[in-house]
mmCIF file with all atom_site columns, C-alpha atoms in Angstrom:
data_model
loop_
_atom_site.group_PDB
_atom_site.id
_atom_site.type_symbol
_atom_site.label_atom_id
_atom_site.label_alt_id
_atom_site.label_comp_id
_atom_site.label_asym_id
_atom_site.label_entity_id
_atom_site.label_seq_id
_atom_site.pdbx_PDB_ins_code
_atom_site.Cartn_x
_atom_site.Cartn_y
_atom_site.Cartn_z
_atom_site.occupancy
_atom_site.B_iso_or_equiv
_atom_site.pdbx_formal_charge
_atom_site.auth_seq_id
_atom_site.auth_comp_id
_atom_site.auth_asym_id
_atom_site.auth_atom_id
_atom_site.pdbx_PDB_model_num
ATOM 1   C CA . MET R 1 1   ? -51.781 173.689 -67.288 1.00 0.00 ? 1   MET R CA 1
ATOM 2   C CA . SER R 1 2   ? -54.820 171.609 -66.593 1.00 0.00 ? 2   SER R CA 1
ATOM 3   C CA . SER R 1 3   ? -54.883 168.860 -63.991 1.00 0.00 ? 3   SER R CA 1
ATOM 4   C CA . GLY R 1 4   ? -55.484 166.317 -66.753 1.00 0.00 ? 4   GLY R CA 1
ATOM 5   C CA . ASP R 1 5   ? -52.063 167.154 -68.308 1.00 0.00 ? 5   ASP R CA 1
ATOM 6   C CA . ASP R 1 6   ? -50.172 166.559 -65.029 1.00 0.00 ? 6   ASP R CA 1
ATOM 7   C CA . HIS R 1 7   ? -49.691 162.862 -65.610 1.00 0.00 ? 7   HIS R CA 1
ATOM 8   C CA . VAL R 1 8   ? -48.032 163.455 -68.977 1.00 0.00 ? 8   VAL R CA 1
ATOM 9   C CA . ASN R 1 9   ? -45.022 165.020 -67.168 1.00 0.00 ? 9   ASN R CA 1
ATOM 10  C CA . ARG R 1 10  ? -44.537 162.031 -64.963 1.00 0.00 ? 10  ARG R CA 1
ATOM 11  C CA . LEU R 1 11  ? -44.405 159.425 -67.813 1.00 0.00 ? 11  LEU R CA 1
ATOM 12  C CA . PRO R 1 12  ? -40.939 158.131 -68.739 1.00 0.00 ? 12  PRO R CA 1
ATOM 13  C CA . PRO R 1 13  ? -39.429 159.498 -71.919 1.00 0.00 ? 13  PRO R CA 1
ATOM 14  C CA . ALA R 1 14  ? -40.144 157.701 -75.170 1.00 0.00 ? 14  ALA R CA 1
ATOM 15  C CA . SER R 1 15  ? -36.564 156.307 -75.253 1.00 0.00 ? 15  SER R CA 1
ATOM 16  C CA . TRP R 1 16  ? -36.799 154.821 -71.776 1.00 0.00 ? 16  TRP R CA 1
ATOM 17  C CA . GLU R 1 17  ? -35.966 151.087 -71.699 1.00 0.00 ? 17  GLU R CA 1
ATOM 18  C CA . LEU R 1 18  ? -36.136 148.314 -69.109 1.00 0.00 ? 18  LEU R CA 1
ATOM 19  C CA . PRO R 1 19  ? -32.823 147.551 -67.250 1.00 0.00 ? 19  PRO R CA 1
ATOM 20  C CA . HIS R 1 20  ? -30.734 144.910 -69.036 1.00 0.00 ? 20  HIS R CA 1
ATOM 21  C CA . HIS R 1 21  ? -31.413 142.222 -66.367 1.00 0.00 ? 21  HIS R CA 1
ATOM 22  C CA . LEU R 1 22  ? -35.081 142.336 -67.190 1.00 0.00 ? 22  LEU R CA 1
ATOM 23  C CA . HIS R 1 23  ? -34.690 141.868 -70.933 1.00 0.00 ? 23  HIS R CA 1
ATOM 24  C CA . ARG R 1 24  ? -35.589 138.473 -72.438 1.00 0.00 ? 24  ARG R CA 1
ATOM 25  C CA . GLY R 1 25  ? -32.569 136.322 -72.937 1.00 0.00 ? 25  GLY R CA 1
ATOM 26  C CA . SER R 1 26  ? -30.381 138.281 -70.505 1.00 0.00 ? 26  SER R CA 1
ATOM 27  C CA . SER R 1 27  ? -29.643 135.171 -68.501 1.00 0.00 ? 27  SER R CA 1
ATOM 28  C CA . GLU R 1 28  ? -26.474 133.307 -69.443 1.00 0.00 ? 28  GLU R CA 1
ATOM 29  C CA . ILE R 1 29  ? -28.140 130.044 -68.674 1.00 0.00 ? 29  ILE R CA 1
ATOM 30  C CA . ASP R 1 30  ? -29.953 128.320 -71.517 1.00 0.00 ? 30  ASP R CA 1
ATOM 31  C CA . TRP R 1 31  ? -31.375 124.808 -71.157 1.00 0.00 ? 31  TRP R CA 1
ATOM 32  C CA . CYS R 1 32  ? -31.428 122.116 -73.726 1.00 0.00 ? 32  CYS R CA 1
ATOM 33  C CA . GLU R 1 33  ? -34.924 123.022 -74.997 1.00 0.00 ? 33  GLU R CA 1
ATOM 34  C CA . SER R 1 34  ? -35.124 125.035 -78.209 1.00 0.00 ? 34  SER R CA 1
ATOM 35  C CA . ASN R 1 35  ? -35.966 128.618 -77.625 1.00 0.00 ? 35  ASN R CA 1
ATOM 36  C CA . TYR R 1 36  ? -39.246 129.979 -79.039 1.00 0.00 ? 36  TYR R CA 1
ATOM 37  C CA . ALA R 1 37  ? -39.890 126.631 -80.941 1.00 0.00 ? 37  ALA R CA 1
ATOM 38  C CA . VAL R 1 38  ? -43.517 126.288 -79.862 1.00 0.00 ? 38  VAL R CA 1
ATOM 39  C CA . SER R 1 39  ? -44.498 129.883 -79.042 1.00 0.00 ? 39  SER R CA 1
ATOM 40  C CA . THR R 1 40  ? -43.100 133.223 -80.242 1.00 0.00 ? 40  THR R CA 1
ATOM 41  C CA . THR R 1 41  ? -43.682 134.699 -76.691 1.00 0.00 ? 41  THR R CA 1
ATOM 42  C CA . ILE R 1 42  ? -42.487 131.851 -74.467 1.00 0.00 ? 42  ILE R CA 1
ATOM 43  C CA . ALA R 1 43  ? -38.748 130.837 -74.614 1.00 0.00 ? 43  ALA R CA 1
ATOM 44  C CA . GLU R 1 44  ? -38.883 127.405 -73.254 1.00 0.00 ? 44  GLU R CA 1
ATOM 45  C CA . PHE R 1 45  ? -42.431 126.179 -73.681 1.00 0.00 ? 45  PHE R CA 1
ATOM 46  C CA . VAL R 1 46  ? -42.172 122.729 -71.951 1.00 0.00 ? 46  VAL R CA 1
ATOM 47  C CA . ASN R 1 47  ? -40.131 123.960 -69.078 1.00 0.00 ? 47  ASN R CA 1
ATOM 48  C CA . THR R 1 48  ? -42.527 126.842 -68.512 1.00 0.00 ? 48  THR R CA 1
ATOM 49  C CA . PHE R 1 49  ? -45.649 124.801 -68.458 1.00 0.00 ? 49  PHE R CA 1
ATOM 50  C CA . SER R 1 50  ? -44.130 121.939 -66.499 1.00 0.00 ? 50  SER R CA 1
ATOM 51  C CA . ASN R 1 51  ? -44.214 124.376 -63.537 1.00 0.00 ? 51  ASN R CA 1
ATOM 52  C CA . VAL R 1 52  ? -47.946 124.305 -63.535 1.00 0.00 ? 52  VAL R CA 1
ATOM 53  C CA . LEU R 1 53  ? -47.807 121.301 -61.254 1.00 0.00 ? 53  LEU R CA 1
ATOM 54  C CA . PHE R 1 54  ? -45.908 123.385 -58.688 1.00 0.00 ? 54  PHE R CA 1
ATOM 55  C CA . ILE R 1 55  ? -48.902 125.762 -58.728 1.00 0.00 ? 55  ILE R CA 1
ATOM 56  C CA . ILE R 1 56  ? -51.686 123.055 -58.742 1.00 0.00 ? 56  ILE R CA 1
ATOM 57  C CA . ILE R 1 57  ? -50.422 120.369 -56.356 1.00 0.00 ? 57  ILE R CA 1
ATOM 58  C CA . PRO R 1 58  ? -49.466 122.493 -53.234 1.00 0.00 ? 58  PRO R CA 1
ATOM 59  C CA . PRO R 1 59  ? -53.032 123.681 -52.577 1.00 0.00 ? 59  PRO R CA 1
ATOM 60  C CA . LEU R 1 60  ? -54.082 120.028 -52.662 1.00 0.00 ? 60  LEU R CA 1
ATOM 61  C CA . LEU R 1 61  ? -51.334 119.163 -50.180 1.00 0.00 ? 61  LEU R CA 1
ATOM 62  C CA . ILE R 1 62  ? -52.495 121.927 -47.946 1.00 0.00 ? 62  ILE R CA 1
ATOM 63  C CA . ILE R 1 63  ? -55.777 120.122 -47.728 1.00 0.00 ? 63  ILE R CA 1
ATOM 64  C CA . LEU R 1 64  ? -54.296 116.682 -47.403 1.00 0.00 ? 64  LEU R CA 1
ATOM 65  C CA . PHE R 1 65  ? -51.901 117.686 -44.579 1.00 0.00 ? 65  PHE R CA 1
ATOM 66  C CA . GLN R 1 66  ? -54.434 119.336 -42.347 1.00 0.00 ? 66  GLN R CA 1
ATOM 67  C CA . GLN R 1 67  ? -54.343 116.348 -39.911 1.00 0.00 ? 67  GLN R CA 1
ATOM 68  C CA . TYR R 1 68  ? -50.720 116.406 -39.841 1.00 0.00 ? 68  TYR R CA 1
ATOM 69  C CA . ALA R 1 69  ? -50.753 120.113 -38.930 1.00 0.00 ? 69  ALA R CA 1
ATOM 70  C CA . LYS R 1 70  ? -53.293 119.509 -36.153 1.00 0.00 ? 70  LYS R CA 1
ATOM 71  C CA . ARG R 1 71  ? -51.341 116.495 -34.788 1.00 0.00 ? 71  ARG R CA 1
ATOM 72  C CA . THR R 1 72  ? -48.039 118.368 -34.622 1.00 0.00 ? 72  THR R CA 1
ATOM 73  C CA . LYS R 1 73  ? -49.877 121.485 -33.407 1.00 0.00 ? 73  LYS R CA 1
ATOM 74  C CA . SER R 1 74  ? -48.025 123.547 -35.946 1.00 0.00 ? 74  SER R CA 1
ATOM 75  C CA . LYS R 1 75  ? -49.060 125.161 -39.203 1.00 0.00 ? 75  LYS R CA 1
ATOM 76  C CA . ALA R 1 76  ? -45.424 125.422 -40.340 1.00 0.00 ? 76  ALA R CA 1
ATOM 77  C CA . ILE R 1 77  ? -45.895 122.749 -43.006 1.00 0.00 ? 77  ILE R CA 1
ATOM 78  C CA . TYR R 1 78  ? -47.962 125.224 -44.922 1.00 0.00 ? 78  TYR R CA 1
ATOM 79  C CA . VAL R 1 79  ? -44.824 127.406 -45.389 1.00 0.00 ? 79  VAL R CA 1
ATOM 80  C CA . ILE R 1 80  ? -43.436 124.603 -47.504 1.00 0.00 ? 80  ILE R CA 1
ATOM 81  C CA . TRP R 1 81  ? -46.462 124.299 -49.674 1.00 0.00 ? 81  TRP R CA 1
ATOM 82  C CA . LEU R 1 82  ? -46.667 128.079 -50.133 1.00 0.00 ? 82  LEU R CA 1
ATOM 83  C CA . LEU R 1 83  ? -42.891 128.211 -51.065 1.00 0.00 ? 83  LEU R CA 1
ATOM 84  C CA . LEU R 1 84  ? -43.506 125.387 -53.670 1.00 0.00 ? 84  LEU R CA 1
ATOM 85  C CA . ILE R 1 85  ? -46.036 127.682 -55.335 1.00 0.00 ? 85  ILE R CA 1
ATOM 86  C CA . VAL R 1 86  ? -43.487 130.510 -55.211 1.00 0.00 ? 86  VAL R CA 1
ATOM 87  C CA . VAL R 1 87  ? -40.913 128.187 -56.832 1.00 0.00 ? 87  VAL R CA 1
ATOM 88  C CA . GLY R 1 88  ? -43.311 127.247 -59.589 1.00 0.00 ? 88  GLY R CA 1
ATOM 89  C CA . MET R 1 89  ? -44.283 130.892 -60.366 1.00 0.00 ? 89  MET R CA 1
ATOM 90  C CA . ALA R 1 90  ? -40.662 132.021 -60.329 1.00 0.00 ? 90  ALA R CA 1
ATOM 91  C CA . SER R 1 91  ? -39.482 129.084 -62.416 1.00 0.00 ? 91  SER R CA 1
ATOM 92  C CA . ALA R 1 92  ? -42.197 129.580 -64.948 1.00 0.00 ? 92  ALA R CA 1
ATOM 93  C CA . TYR R 1 93  ? -41.239 133.182 -65.243 1.00 0.00 ? 93  TYR R CA 1
ATOM 94  C CA . PHE R 1 94  ? -37.508 132.399 -65.796 1.00 0.00 ? 94  PHE R CA 1
ATOM 95  C CA . HIS R 1 95  ? -38.163 129.649 -68.365 1.00 0.00 ? 95  HIS R CA 1
ATOM 96  C CA . ALA R 1 96  ? -40.714 131.912 -70.253 1.00 0.00 ? 96  ALA R CA 1
ATOM 97  C CA . THR R 1 97  ? -38.361 134.858 -70.424 1.00 0.00 ? 97  THR R CA 1
ATOM 98  C CA . LEU R 1 98  ? -34.820 133.619 -69.864 1.00 0.00 ? 98  LEU R CA 1
ATOM 99  C CA . SER R 1 99  ? -34.126 136.873 -68.113 1.00 0.00 ? 99  SER R CA 1
ATOM 100 C CA . PHE R 1 100 ? -31.443 137.264 -65.456 1.00 0.00 ? 100 PHE R CA 1
ATOM 101 C CA . ALA R 1 101 ? -34.088 138.624 -62.991 1.00 0.00 ? 101 ALA R CA 1
ATOM 102 C CA . GLY R 1 102 ? -36.181 135.508 -63.653 1.00 0.00 ? 102 GLY R CA 1
ATOM 103 C CA . GLN R 1 103 ? -33.075 133.286 -63.038 1.00 0.00 ? 103 GLN R CA 1
ATOM 104 C CA . MET R 1 104 ? -32.440 135.025 -59.770 1.00 0.00 ? 104 MET R CA 1
ATOM 105 C CA . LEU R 1 105 ? -36.093 134.677 -58.674 1.00 0.00 ? 105 LEU R CA 1
ATOM 106 C CA . ASP R 1 106 ? -36.058 131.031 -59.586 1.00 0.00 ? 106 ASP R CA 1
ATOM 107 C CA . GLU R 1 107 ? -32.871 130.329 -57.722 1.00 0.00 ? 107 GLU R CA 1
ATOM 108 C CA . LEU R 1 108 ? -33.712 132.358 -54.624 1.00 0.00 ? 108 LEU R CA 1
ATOM 109 C CA . ALA R 1 109 ? -37.125 130.632 -54.355 1.00 0.00 ? 109 ALA R CA 1
ATOM 110 C CA . ILE R 1 110 ? -35.578 127.259 -54.354 1.00 0.00 ? 110 ILE R CA 1
ATOM 111 C CA . LEU R 1 111 ? -33.046 128.386 -51.704 1.00 0.00 ? 111 LEU R CA 1
ATOM 112 C CA . TRP R 1 112 ? -35.870 129.706 -49.518 1.00 0.00 ? 112 TRP R CA 1
ATOM 113 C CA . LEU R 1 113 ? -37.584 126.407 -49.831 1.00 0.00 ? 113 LEU R CA 1
ATOM 114 C CA . ILE R 1 114 ? -34.492 124.443 -48.830 1.00 0.00 ? 114 ILE R CA 1
ATOM 115 C CA . CYS R 1 115 ? -33.880 126.754 -45.795 1.00 0.00 ? 115 CYS R CA 1
ATOM 116 C CA . ALA R 1 116 ? -37.494 126.476 -44.714 1.00 0.00 ? 116 ALA R CA 1
ATOM 117 C CA . GLY R 1 117 ? -37.317 122.701 -44.956 1.00 0.00 ? 117 GLY R CA 1
ATOM 118 C CA . VAL R 1 118 ? -34.085 122.478 -43.061 1.00 0.00 ? 118 VAL R CA 1
ATOM 119 C CA . SER R 1 119 ? -35.397 124.787 -40.358 1.00 0.00 ? 119 SER R CA 1
ATOM 120 C CA . LEU R 1 120 ? -38.634 122.870 -39.945 1.00 0.00 ? 120 LEU R CA 1
ATOM 121 C CA . TRP R 1 121 ? -37.442 119.340 -39.916 1.00 0.00 ? 121 TRP R CA 1
ATOM 122 C CA . ILE R 1 122 ? -34.177 119.482 -38.020 1.00 0.00 ? 122 ILE R CA 1
ATOM 123 C CA . PRO R 1 123 ? -34.743 118.626 -34.426 1.00 0.00 ? 123 PRO R CA 1
ATOM 124 C CA . ALA R 1 124 ? -34.410 121.664 -32.100 1.00 0.00 ? 124 ALA R CA 1
ATOM 125 C CA . ARG R 1 125 ? -31.897 119.831 -29.832 1.00 0.00 ? 125 ARG R CA 1
ATOM 126 C CA . TYR R 1 126 ? -29.327 120.066 -32.781 1.00 0.00 ? 126 TYR R CA 1
ATOM 127 C CA . LEU R 1 127 ? -29.881 123.781 -33.092 1.00 0.00 ? 127 LEU R CA 1
ATOM 128 C CA . PRO R 1 128 ? -28.149 126.270 -30.820 1.00 0.00 ? 128 PRO R CA 1
ATOM 129 C CA . TYR R 1 129 ? -30.194 127.677 -27.975 1.00 0.00 ? 129 TYR R CA 1
ATOM 130 C CA . LEU R 1 130 ? -30.645 131.126 -29.343 1.00 0.00 ? 130 LEU R CA 1
ATOM 131 C CA . THR R 1 131 ? -31.520 129.830 -32.877 1.00 0.00 ? 131 THR R CA 1
ATOM 132 C CA . SER R 1 132 ? -34.162 127.482 -31.633 1.00 0.00 ? 132 SER R CA 1
ATOM 133 C CA . ARG R 1 133 ? -35.577 130.122 -29.339 1.00 0.00 ? 133 ARG R CA 1
ATOM 134 C CA . TYR R 1 134 ? -36.151 132.429 -32.297 1.00 0.00 ? 134 TYR R CA 1
ATOM 135 C CA . LEU R 1 135 ? -37.625 129.851 -34.639 1.00 0.00 ? 135 LEU R CA 1
ATOM 136 C CA . PRO R 1 136 ? -41.254 129.895 -33.857 1.00 0.00 ? 136 PRO R CA 1
ATOM 137 C CA . LEU R 1 137 ? -42.060 127.688 -36.866 1.00 0.00 ? 137 LEU R CA 1
ATOM 138 C CA . GLN R 1 138 ? -39.947 124.853 -35.326 1.00 0.00 ? 138 GLN R CA 1
ATOM 139 C CA . MET R 1 139 ? -41.985 121.690 -35.151 1.00 0.00 ? 139 MET R CA 1
ATOM 140 C CA . ASN R 1 140 ? -39.824 119.299 -33.214 1.00 0.00 ? 140 ASN R CA 1
ATOM 141 C CA . ARG R 1 141 ? -39.292 121.087 -29.861 1.00 0.00 ? 141 ARG R CA 1
#
């Protein structure tokens, strides 16, 4: 067997399919927008493209909040802006495919954003000693 044929043996069989949670429409949640009304490839067109703002605006906020980051001597605010981009991408994927995996990515990204926001803006004196000691992103020490 030649070395050019080696890759053929590693390919999945022709009957191989994606796991169910990656299939389009595998999510049990379906919003009020009609599915595939505008495009044959995007389930919820308006919900998908409304997430573009989550991808465009945070880089602008990174630039606008540079003085804030310098004044607080912490770059932790950038975590919030980066997580907003992640929320936008995950939500766009979910609304485009309505897959269960997309739903989980969307919900987890939102939870990450909430957790980061709480951990950044709650004053350290309200956190237990060990927690505040291991939160290097804490801004209000």
